[in-house]
Amino acid sequence: VYDNYGYHFDVMEFKERQKKLKIHYHFTCTCDACINGWPLREQLPSLFNLCGDTQNRIESALKICHEYLHYALRAEIPPELFVGLTVLNNTIKYIMDMSYMPTIETVDILRTKRIVYHLQ
């Protein structure tokens, strides 16, 4: 079972996340981000620093990500939503196959998906 309690690793420090989850939901989180000490978004590596050959492969997905984010910030549902979300999902899988720890690009794609899903 997967659930999101609203305390995202990319915007909230580990100790603060753990404290809030304990107070509000009465458990100690053992997700990958908490167990492995993933840093905040600003401290994550860029995918392009990890592996330069992948740039062409993910550029189209990042373009869709930025376009969808612009729609979402205006509270508009993007055109061809299913196709775009499929591209974003496949790109996340591709990135995670290369690097277990998230990158700035992975976090940005996931953040965009969260915003777009809330519009529906």
JSON list of C-alpha atoms in Angstrom, two decimals:
[
{"chain": "A", "resi": 1, "resn": "VAL", "atom": "CA", "xyz": [0.00, 0.00, 0.00]},
{"chain": "A", "resi": 2, "resn": "TYR", "atom": "CA", "xyz": [1.33, 3.40, -0.96]},
{"chain": "A", "resi": 3, "resn": "ASP", "atom": "CA", "xyz": [0.10, 6.64, 0.49]},
{"chain": "A", "resi": 4, "resn": "ASN", "atom": "CA", "xyz": [1.32, 10.19, 0.63]},
{"chain": "A", "resi": 5, "resn": "TYR", "atom": "CA", "xyz": [1.14, 11.96, 3.94]},
{"chain": "A", "resi": 6, "resn": "GLY", "atom": "CA", "xyz": [2.16, 15.30, 2.47]},
{"chain": "A", "resi": 7, "resn": "TYR", "atom": "CA", "xyz": [5.65, 15.53, 3.94]},
{"chain": "A", "resi": 8, "resn": "HIS", "atom": "CA", "xyz": [7.79, 15.23, 0.81]},
{"chain": "A", "resi": 9, "resn": "PHE", "atom": "CA", "xyz": [11.48, 14.46, 1.19]},
{"chain": "A", "resi": 10, "resn": "ASP", "atom": "CA", "xyz": [12.39, 17.01, -1.47]},
{"chain": "A", "resi": 11, "resn": "VAL", "atom": "CA", "xyz": [11.06, 20.00, 0.49]},
{"chain": "A", "resi": 12, "resn": "MET", "atom": "CA", "xyz": [11.26, 18.96, 4.16]},
{"chain": "A", "resi": 13, "resn": "GLU", "atom": "CA", "xyz": [14.30, 17.86, 6.15]},
{"chain": "A", "resi": 14, "resn": "PHE", "atom": "CA", "xyz": [14.38, 14.30, 7.50]},
{"chain": "A", "resi": 15, "resn": "LYS", "atom": "CA", "xyz": [14.08, 15.16, 11.21]},
{"chain": "A", "resi": 16, "resn": "GLU", "atom": "CA", "xyz": [11.16, 17.54, 10.66]},
{"chain": "A", "resi": 17, "resn": "ARG", "atom": "CA", "xyz": [9.38, 14.96, 8.44]},
{"chain": "A", "resi": 18, "resn": "GLN", "atom": "CA", "xyz": [9.82, 12.22, 11.03]},
{"chain": "A", "resi": 19, "resn": "LYS", "atom": "CA", "xyz": [8.60, 14.49, 13.84]},
{"chain": "A", "resi": 20, "resn": "LYS", "atom": "CA", "xyz": [5.45, 15.57, 11.96]},
{"chain": "A", "resi": 21, "resn": "LEU", "atom": "CA", "xyz": [4.62, 12.02, 10.88]},
{"chain": "A", "resi": 22, "resn": "LYS", "atom": "CA", "xyz": [5.02, 10.79, 14.46]},
{"chain": "A", "resi": 23, "resn": "ILE", "atom": "CA", "xyz": [2.81, 13.59, 15.84]},
{"chain": "A", "resi": 24, "resn": "HIS", "atom": "CA", "xyz": [0.08, 13.47, 13.17]},
{"chain": "A", "resi": 25, "resn": "TYR", "atom": "CA", "xyz": [0.07, 9.81, 12.09]},
{"chain": "A", "resi": 26, "resn": "HIS", "atom": "CA", "xyz": [1.81, 7.99, 14.97]},
{"chain": "A", "resi": 27, "resn": "PHE", "atom": "CA", "xyz": [4.46, 6.10, 13.00]},
{"chain": "A", "resi": 28, "resn": "THR", "atom": "CA", "xyz": [8.12, 6.27, 12.10]},
{"chain": "A", "resi": 29, "resn": "CYS", "atom": "CA", "xyz": [8.58, 6.45, 8.35]},
{"chain": "A", "resi": 30, "resn": "THR", "atom": "CA", "xyz": [10.83, 3.85, 6.76]},
{"chain": "A", "resi": 31, "resn": "CYS", "atom": "CA", "xyz": [10.50, 4.92, 3.13]},
{"chain": "A", "resi": 32, "resn": "ASP", "atom": "CA", "xyz": [13.58, 4.90, 0.88]},
{"chain": "A", "resi": 33, "resn": "ALA", "atom": "CA", "xyz": [14.09, 8.64, 1.29]},
{"chain": "A", "resi": 34, "resn": "CYS", "atom": "CA", "xyz": [14.11, 8.40, 5.09]},
{"chain": "A", "resi": 35, "resn": "ILE", "atom": "CA", "xyz": [16.18, 5.22, 5.31]},
{"chain": "A", "resi": 36, "resn": "ASN", "atom": "CA", "xyz": [18.77, 6.41, 2.79]},
{"chain": "A", "resi": 37, "resn": "GLY", "atom": "CA", "xyz": [18.87, 10.07, 3.85]},
{"chain": "A", "resi": 38, "resn": "TRP", "atom": "CA", "xyz": [17.94, 11.58, 0.51]},
{"chain": "A", "resi": 39, "resn": "PRO", "atom": "CA", "xyz": [18.68, 15.33, 0.40]},
{"chain": "A", "resi": 40, "resn": "LEU", "atom": "CA", "xyz": [16.33, 18.20, -0.37]},
{"chain": "A", "resi": 41, "resn": "ARG", "atom": "CA", "xyz": [15.70, 19.05, -4.03]},
{"chain": "A", "resi": 42, "resn": "GLU", "atom": "CA", "xyz": [18.32, 21.80, -4.14]},
{"chain": "A", "resi": 43, "resn": "GLN", "atom": "CA", "xyz": [21.00, 19.34, -3.02]},
{"chain": "A", "resi": 44, "resn": "LEU", "atom": "CA", "xyz": [20.11, 16.53, -5.45]},
{"chain": "A", "resi": 45, "resn": "PRO", "atom": "CA", "xyz": [22.38, 15.88, -8.42]},
{"chain": "A", "resi": 46, "resn": "SER", "atom": "CA", "xyz": [21.23, 16.70, -11.93]},
{"chain": "A", "resi": 47, "resn": "LEU", "atom": "CA", "xyz": [20.77, 13.72, -14.19]},
{"chain": "A", "resi": 48, "resn": "PHE", "atom": "CA", "xyz": [22.96, 15.42, -16.76]},
{"chain": "A", "resi": 49, "resn": "ASN", "atom": "CA", "xyz": [25.85, 15.44, -14.28]},
{"chain": "A", "resi": 50, "resn": "LEU", "atom": "CA", "xyz": [25.41, 11.71, -13.69]},
{"chain": "A", "resi": 51, "resn": "CYS", "atom": "CA", "xyz": [25.21, 10.61, -17.29]},
{"chain": "A", "resi": 52, "resn": "GLY", "atom": "CA", "xyz": [25.53, 12.97, -20.25]},
{"chain": "A", "resi": 53, "resn": "ASP", "atom": "CA", "xyz": [24.35, 10.48, -22.93]},
{"chain": "A", "resi": 54, "resn": "THR", "atom": "CA", "xyz": [20.84, 10.49, -21.57]},
{"chain": "A", "resi": 55, "resn": "GLN", "atom": "CA", "xyz": [20.16, 14.12, -22.34]},
{"chain": "A", "resi": 56, "resn": "ASN", "atom": "CA", "xyz": [18.50, 13.48, -25.72]},
{"chain": "A", "resi": 57, "resn": "ARG", "atom": "CA", "xyz": [16.43, 10.64, -24.31]},
{"chain": "A", "resi": 58, "resn": "ILE", "atom": "CA", "xyz": [14.85, 12.71, -21.56]},
{"chain": "A", "resi": 59, "resn": "GLU", "atom": "CA", "xyz": [14.73, 16.17, -23.14]},
{"chain": "A", "resi": 60, "resn": "SER", "atom": "CA", "xyz": [11.30, 15.55, -24.67]},
{"chain": "A", "resi": 61, "resn": "ALA", "atom": "CA", "xyz": [9.93, 14.37, -21.32]},
{"chain": "A", "resi": 62, "resn": "LEU", "atom": "CA", "xyz": [11.36, 17.41, -19.56]},
{"chain": "A", "resi": 63, "resn": "LYS", "atom": "CA", "xyz": [9.77, 19.63, -22.20]},
{"chain": "A", "resi": 64, "resn": "ILE", "atom": "CA", "xyz": [6.39, 17.97, -21.54]},
{"chain": "A", "resi": 65, "resn": "CYS", "atom": "CA", "xyz": [7.01, 18.35, -17.81]},
{"chain": "A", "resi": 66, "resn": "HIS", "atom": "CA", "xyz": [7.58, 22.10, -18.13]},
{"chain": "A", "resi": 67, "resn": "GLU", "atom": "CA", "xyz": [4.57, 22.53, -20.45]},
{"chain": "A", "resi": 68, "resn": "TYR", "atom": "CA", "xyz": [2.32, 20.60, -18.07]},
{"chain": "A", "resi": 69, "resn": "LEU", "atom": "CA", "xyz": [3.56, 22.59, -15.12]},
{"chain": "A", "resi": 70, "resn": "HIS", "atom": "CA", "xyz": [2.58, 25.83, -16.89]},
{"chain": "A", "resi": 71, "resn": "TYR", "atom": "CA", "xyz": [-0.92, 24.44, -17.52]},
{"chain": "A", "resi": 72, "resn": "ALA", "atom": "CA", "xyz": [-1.22, 23.16, -13.97]},
{"chain": "A", "resi": 73, "resn": "LEU", "atom": "CA", "xyz": [-0.16, 26.46, -12.42]},
{"chain": "A", "resi": 74, "resn": "ARG", "atom": "CA", "xyz": [-3.01, 28.09, -14.34]},
{"chain": "A", "resi": 75, "resn": "ALA", "atom": "CA", "xyz": [-5.34, 25.31, -13.07]},
{"chain": "A", "resi": 76, "resn": "GLU", "atom": "CA", "xyz": [-5.86, 24.03, -16.62]},
{"chain": "A", "resi": 77, "resn": "ILE", "atom": "CA", "xyz": [-5.77, 20.38, -17.66]},
{"chain": "A", "resi": 78, "resn": "PRO", "atom": "CA", "xyz": [-3.08, 19.91, -20.34]},
{"chain": "A", "resi": 79, "resn": "PRO", "atom": "CA", "xyz": [-4.02, 18.61, -23.81]},
{"chain": "A", "resi": 80, "resn": "GLU", "atom": "CA", "xyz": [-3.27, 14.95, -24.57]},
{"chain": "A", "resi": 81, "resn": "LEU", "atom": "CA", "xyz": [-3.00, 14.31, -20.85]},
{"chain": "A", "resi": 82, "resn": "PHE", "atom": "CA", "xyz": [-2.78, 10.51, -21.03]},
{"chain": "A", "resi": 83, "resn": "VAL", "atom": "CA", "xyz": [-0.01, 10.53, -23.65]},
{"chain": "A", "resi": 84, "resn": "GLY", "atom": "CA", "xyz": [2.01, 13.10, -21.72]},
{"chain": "A", "resi": 85, "resn": "LEU", "atom": "CA", "xyz": [1.65, 11.29, -18.39]},
{"chain": "A", "resi": 86, "resn": "THR", "atom": "CA", "xyz": [2.74, 8.05, -20.06]},
{"chain": "A", "resi": 87, "resn": "VAL", "atom": "CA", "xyz": [5.89, 9.76, -21.35]},
{"chain": "A", "resi": 88, "resn": "LEU", "atom": "CA", "xyz": [6.59, 11.18, -17.88]},
{"chain": "A", "resi": 89, "resn": "ASN", "atom": "CA", "xyz": [6.05, 7.78, -16.23]},
{"chain": "A", "resi": 90, "resn": "ASN", "atom": "CA", "xyz": [8.36, 6.03, -18.71]},
{"chain": "A", "resi": 91, "resn": "THR", "atom": "CA", "xyz": [10.99, 8.72, -18.21]},
{"chain": "A", "resi": 92, "resn": "ILE", "atom": "CA", "xyz": [10.89, 8.33, -14.43]},
{"chain": "A", "resi": 93, "resn": "LYS", "atom": "CA", "xyz": [11.37, 4.56, -14.84]},
{"chain": "A", "resi": 94, "resn": "TYR", "atom": "CA", "xyz": [14.29, 5.14, -17.21]},
{"chain": "A", "resi": 95, "resn": "ILE", "atom": "CA", "xyz": [15.94, 7.62, -14.83]},
{"chain": "A", "resi": 96, "resn": "MET", "atom": "CA", "xyz": [15.42, 5.38, -11.79]},
{"chain": "A", "resi": 97, "resn": "ASP", "atom": "CA", "xyz": [16.95, 2.43, -13.68]},
{"chain": "A", "resi": 98, "resn": "MET", "atom": "CA", "xyz": [20.12, 4.51, -14.11]},
{"chain": "A", "resi": 99, "resn": "SER", "atom": "CA", "xyz": [20.26, 6.01, -10.64]},
{"chain": "A", "resi": 100, "resn": "TYR", "atom": "CA", "xyz": [18.44, 4.74, -7.56]},
{"chain": "A", "resi": 101, "resn": "MET", "atom": "CA", "xyz": [18.69, 8.09, -5.79]},
{"chain": "A", "resi": 102, "resn": "PRO", "atom": "CA", "xyz": [16.39, 10.68, -7.33]},
{"chain": "A", "resi": 103, "resn": "THR", "atom": "CA", "xyz": [17.71, 13.57, -9.37]},
{"chain": "A", "resi": 104, "resn": "ILE", "atom": "CA", "xyz": [16.44, 17.13, -9.69]},
{"chain": "A", "resi": 105, "resn": "GLU", "atom": "CA", "xyz": [14.73, 16.10, -12.93]},
{"chain": "A", "resi": 106, "resn": "THR", "atom": "CA", "xyz": [12.95, 13.15, -11.29]},
{"chain": "A", "resi": 107, "resn": "VAL", "atom": "CA", "xyz": [11.66, 15.33, -8.48]},
{"chain": "A", "resi": 108, "resn": "ASP", "atom": "CA", "xyz": [10.47, 17.98, -10.95]},
{"chain": "A", "resi": 109, "resn": "ILE", "atom": "CA", "xyz": [8.58, 15.40, -13.02]},
{"chain": "A", "resi": 110, "resn": "LEU", "atom": "CA", "xyz": [6.97, 13.88, -9.92]},
{"chain": "A", "resi": 111, "resn": "ARG", "atom": "CA", "xyz": [6.01, 17.31, -8.59]},
{"chain": "A", "resi": 112, "resn": "THR", "atom": "CA", "xyz": [4.40, 18.19, -11.94]},
{"chain": "A", "resi": 113, "resn": "LYS", "atom": "CA", "xyz": [2.46, 14.91, -11.94]},
{"chain": "A", "resi": 114, "resn": "ARG", "atom": "CA", "xyz": [1.16, 15.59, -8.41]},
{"chain": "A", "resi": 115, "resn": "ILE", "atom": "CA", "xyz": [-0.09, 19.03, -9.44]},
{"chain": "A", "resi": 116, "resn": "VAL", "atom": "CA", "xyz": [-1.71, 17.73, -12.66]},
{"chain": "A", "resi": 117, "resn": "TYR", "atom": "CA", "xyz": [-3.43, 14.84, -10.85]},
{"chain": "A", "resi": 118, "resn": "HIS", "atom": "CA", "xyz": [-4.94, 17.31, -8.37]},
{"chain": "A", "resi": 119, "resn": "LEU", "atom": "CA", "xyz": [-6.59, 19.15, -11.28]},
{"chain": "A", "resi": 120, "resn": "GLN", "atom": "CA", "xyz": [-8.62, 16.12, -12.33]}
]
